[in-house]
Coordinates of C-alpha atoms and ligand atoms in Angstrom, one line a residue:
X39 CA 24.7 2.6 5.9
X40 CA 24.7 1.7 9.1
X41 CA 22.0 4.5 10.2
X42 CA 20.0 2.5 7.5
X43 CA 20.4 -0.6 8.9
X44 CA 19.7 0.1 12.6
X45 CA 16.9 2.3 11.3
X46 CA 15.5 -1.0 10.0
X47 CA 16.7 -3.8 13.3
X48 CA 14.3 -1.4 14.9
X49 CA 10.7 -1.7 12.2
X50 CA 11.4 -5.2 12.8
X51 CA 11.9 -5.3 16.3
X52 CA 8.4 -3.6 16.9
X53 CA 6.9 -6.0 14.6
X54 CA 8.6 -8.7 16.5
X55 CA 7.2 -8.1 19.5
X56 CA 3.9 -6.7 18.5
X57 CA 3.2 -10.2 16.3
X58 CA 4.3 -11.6 19.7
X59 CA 1.1 -9.5 21.8
X60 CA -1.0 -10.4 18.8
X61 CA -0.4 -14.2 18.3
X62 CA 0.4 -13.6 14.7
X63 CA 4.1 -14.7 12.8
X64 CA 6.0 -11.9 11.9
X65 CA 5.7 -14.3 8.2
X66 CA 2.6 -12.9 7.4
X67 CA 3.4 -9.4 8.0
X68 CA 5.1 -7.4 4.8
X69 CA 7.5 -4.7 5.5
X70 CA 6.8 -1.9 1.3
X71 CA 9.3 0.7 1.9
X72 CA 7.7 3.8 1.8
X73 CA 9.8 5.5 -0.5
X74 CA 8.5 8.6 -1.5
X75 CA 11.0 12.3 -1.8
X76 CA 13.7 10.1 -1.1
X77 CA 16.8 9.3 -3.1
X78 CA 17.2 6.4 -5.2
X79 CA 20.5 5.2 -3.4
X80 CA 18.4 5.0 0.0
X81 CA 16.3 2.5 -2.4
X82 CA 19.7 0.9 -3.1
X83 CA 20.7 0.8 0.1
X84 CA 16.8 -1.1 1.6
X85 CA 17.2 -3.4 -0.7
X86 CA 21.1 -4.5 -0.4
X87 CA 19.4 -4.4 3.0
X88 CA 17.2 -7.5 2.1
X89 CA 13.6 -5.4 1.5
X90 CA 12.4 -5.9 -2.2
X91 CA 8.8 -3.9 -1.4
X92 CA 8.8 0.0 -2.5
X93 CA 6.0 2.1 -2.6
X94 CA 5.7 5.3 -4.4
X95 CA 3.4 8.6 -4.2
X96 CA 4.1 10.8 -7.1
X97 CA 3.9 9.2 -11.0
X98 CA 6.9 11.7 -12.7
X99 CA 9.1 10.9 -8.9
X100 CA 8.4 7.1 -9.4
X101 CA 9.2 6.6 -12.8
X102 CA 12.2 8.4 -12.5
X103 CA 13.8 6.8 -9.4
X104 CA 12.8 3.9 -11.2
X105 CA 14.8 4.4 -14.8
X106 CA 18.0 4.8 -12.3
X107 CA 17.6 1.4 -10.0
X108 CA 16.0 -0.2 -13.0
X109 CA 19.8 -3.3 -12.4
X110 CA 17.3 -4.2 -9.3
X111 CA 14.9 -6.8 -8.5
X112 CA 11.9 -4.1 -7.8
X113 CA 9.0 -4.1 -6.6
X114 CA 7.1 -1.4 -7.2
X115 CA 3.9 -0.2 -5.5
X116 CA 2.0 3.2 -6.6
X117 CA 0.3 3.6 -3.2
X118 CA -1.1 8.0 -3.5
X119 CA -4.8 9.6 -5.5
X120 CA -5.0 8.1 -8.5
X121 CA -5.5 10.9 -11.5
X122 CA -7.7 9.5 -13.8
X123 CA -4.5 10.7 -16.5
X124 CA -2.1 9.1 -15.2
X125 CA -3.5 5.5 -15.4
X126 CA -1.6 4.2 -17.8
X127 CA 1.7 5.6 -17.0
X128 CA 0.9 3.8 -13.7
X129 CA -0.8 0.0 -15.7
X130 CA 3.0 0.2 -17.4
X131 CA 5.0 1.1 -14.7
X132 CA 3.8 -0.4 -11.2
X133 CA 3.4 -4.5 -10.1
X134 CA 0.6 -2.8 -7.2
X135 CA -1.6 0.1 -7.2
X136 CA -2.9 0.6 -3.8
X137 CA -4.9 3.1 -4.1
X138 CA -7.7 2.0 -6.6
X139 CA -11.0 3.4 -5.5
X140 CA -13.7 3.9 -8.2
X141 CA -14.9 2.2 -11.2
X142 CA -13.0 4.8 -14.1
X143 CA -9.8 3.9 -12.7
X144 CA -10.0 0.1 -12.6
X145 CA -11.0 0.4 -16.2
X146 CA -8.7 2.4 -17.1
X147 CA -5.8 0.0 -15.3
X148 CA -7.0 -2.9 -16.9
X149 CA -7.5 -1.9 -19.8
X150 CA -4.5 0.5 -20.0
X151 CA -2.5 -2.8 -18.5
X152 CA 0.6 -4.6 -21.1
X153 CA 0.2 -7.9 -22.9
X154 CA 3.5 -8.0 -22.0
X155 CA 3.2 -8.2 -18.3
X156 CA 1.8 -9.6 -15.5
X157 CA -2.2 -9.0 -13.7
X158 CA -1.9 -5.8 -12.2
X159 CA -1.7 -6.9 -8.6
X160 CA -4.6 -4.0 -6.5
X161 CA -5.6 -2.7 -3.4
X162 CA -9.5 -1.2 -2.9
X163 CA -8.4 2.3 -1.3
X164 CA -11.4 2.6 1.8
X165 CA -11.7 6.1 3.2
X166 CA -12.4 4.0 6.5
X167 CA -13.0 6.7 8.2
X168 CA -15.9 9.5 5.8
X169 CA -13.0 11.8 5.9
X170 CA -13.7 14.5 2.8
X171 CA -10.6 15.0 1.7
X172 CA -9.5 11.4 1.8
X173 CA -9.7 9.8 -1.3
X174 CA -10.7 6.3 -1.7
X175 CA -14.5 4.4 -1.6
X176 CA -17.0 4.7 1.0
X177 CA -17.2 1.6 3.5
X178 CA -21.6 1.1 1.7
X179 CA -19.4 1.3 -2.1
X180 CA -17.0 -1.2 -0.9
X181 CA -19.4 -5.0 -2.0
X182 CA -20.1 -3.2 -5.6
X183 CA -16.6 -1.6 -6.3
X184 CA -15.2 -4.9 -5.4
X185 CA -17.1 -6.7 -7.6
X186 CA -16.4 -5.0 -10.6
X187 CA -12.9 -5.1 -10.4
X188 CA -13.4 -9.1 -9.7
X189 CA -14.7 -9.4 -13.0
X190 CA -11.6 -7.1 -14.9
X191 CA -9.7 -9.7 -17.0
X192 CA -6.0 -7.5 -16.9
X193 CA -6.1 -7.1 -13.1
X194 CA -5.5 -9.2 -9.5
X195 CA -7.8 -8.6 -6.7
X196 CA -4.8 -8.8 -3.4
X197 CA -7.4 -6.8 -0.8
X198 CA -7.9 -3.6 0.4
X199 CA -6.0 -0.5 2.4
X200 CA -6.3 2.3 4.3
X201 CA -5.4 5.0 6.1
X202 CA -7.3 6.5 8.5
X203 CA -7.8 9.3 10.6
X204 CA -4.6 11.0 12.3
X205 CA -5.1 9.9 16.6
X206 CA -7.2 13.1 18.7
X207 CA -8.5 13.4 21.7
X208 CA -12.0 11.9 19.6
X209 CA -10.2 9.3 17.7
X210 CA -8.5 6.3 17.8
X211 CA -7.7 5.2 14.7
X212 CA -6.9 1.8 16.3
X213 CA -11.1 1.4 16.1
X214 CA -10.6 2.3 12.5
X215 CA -8.2 -0.8 11.6
X216 CA -10.9 -2.5 13.1
X217 CA -13.4 -1.8 11.0
X218 CA -11.1 -3.2 7.9
X219 CA -10.8 -5.8 9.6
X220 CA -14.4 -6.9 9.6
X221 CA -14.8 -5.6 6.5
X222 CA -12.1 -7.2 5.3
X223 CA -13.6 -10.8 7.2
X224 CA -16.7 -10.2 6.2
X225 CA -15.5 -10.1 2.2
X226 CA -13.5 -13.2 2.7
X227 CA -16.7 -14.5 4.4
X228 CA -18.8 -13.7 1.0
X229 CA -16.3 -16.5 -0.7
X230 CA -13.8 -13.1 -2.2
X231 CA -10.5 -14.2 -2.6
X232 CA -7.8 -11.5 -0.9
X233 CA -4.7 -11.9 0.8
X234 CA -3.8 -8.4 1.6
X235 CA -5.1 -5.9 4.0
X236 CA -2.1 -2.7 3.9
X237 CA -2.5 -0.7 6.6
X238 CA -0.6 0.6 9.5
X239 CA 2.6 3.7 9.0
X240 CA 5.7 4.7 11.4
X241 CA 3.7 5.9 13.7
X242 CA 0.7 3.4 14.8
X243 CA 1.9 0.0 13.1
X244 CA 1.2 -2.4 16.3
X245 CA -2.1 -0.8 16.2
X246 CA -1.7 -2.4 12.9
X247 CA -0.7 -5.4 13.9
X248 CA -3.3 -6.4 16.4
X249 CA -5.7 -5.6 14.2
X250 CA -5.3 -7.7 11.1
X251 CA -2.8 -5.3 8.5
X252 CA -0.8 -7.9 6.2
X253 CA 1.3 -5.4 4.8
X254 CA 2.9 -1.9 7.0
X255 CA 4.6 0.5 4.3
X256 CA 6.7 2.9 6.7
X257 CA 8.1 5.6 5.0
X258 CA 9.8 7.5 8.1
X259 CA 11.2 5.2 10.2
X260 CA 13.5 3.1 8.0
X261 CA 13.9 7.0 5.9
X262 CA 13.8 9.0 8.2
X263 CA 12.5 12.1 7.6
X264 CA 12.3 12.4 3.3
X265 CA 13.1 15.2 2.0
Ligands
LIG334 C1 4.0 8.3 3.3 C2 2.7 7.6 3.4 C3 3.0 6.4 3.5 C4 4.1 6.2 4.7 O1 3.8 7.5 5.8 P1 5.6 7.6 7.4 O2 4.6 7.8 8.2 O3 6.6 8.1 6.8 O4 5.2 5.8 7.5 C5 2.1 5.2 4.7 N1 0.9 5.3 3.6 C6 0.7 5.5 2.6 C7 -0.6 6.4 2.1 C8 1.4 6.9 2.2 O5 0.9 8.4 2.0

């Protein structure tokens, strides 16, 4: 518990100092704790320490964990690649899907969202660095997909999500974040209501905050190494 407390404190201070540099307020930035391959007991502890939003990549693992934590008021985000045969479970068990990236997935999520639940919060995942193996819509196809999502009755479009190419000598992920920010702002300028730009992980949250992120997805630096 003390270990988790220290880790959370450390992440919060990094957010605070990055905000100070960027001239932003820490309250503008939500921390999503990425709990994939971490046990339910640690989620419970982080909840006690004040976190309530958790991100998962694997449907079956997530649903099992949610059952173990059903007594807590948690917000669950799906952030892994979406297969169309999993959309029903996503629509039933999650509050957010951040990794929607094509019409078929959006249409199924809306159709399969149970009537009794509020609209499903959606972020469109953008493949900002055009990586072959990565999920996400290409930037030039984003606007059309955004309009498709807006027209579906049981979805609430909240914004965009991205996982940039890993940094290397030839590539600075800060540039990817900058391009995401430009896409996000141009859609908002065009009158599309969105409040979420989900980008930034353990290693690079500072750069993401500098480039306008409103939601950090932090796994390792909150929980420690994954199992
Ligand atoms: C695993 C994962 C994270 C968390 O990464 P860390 O480096 O452990 O902070 C964030 N976003 C997505 C989409 C992930 O799959």
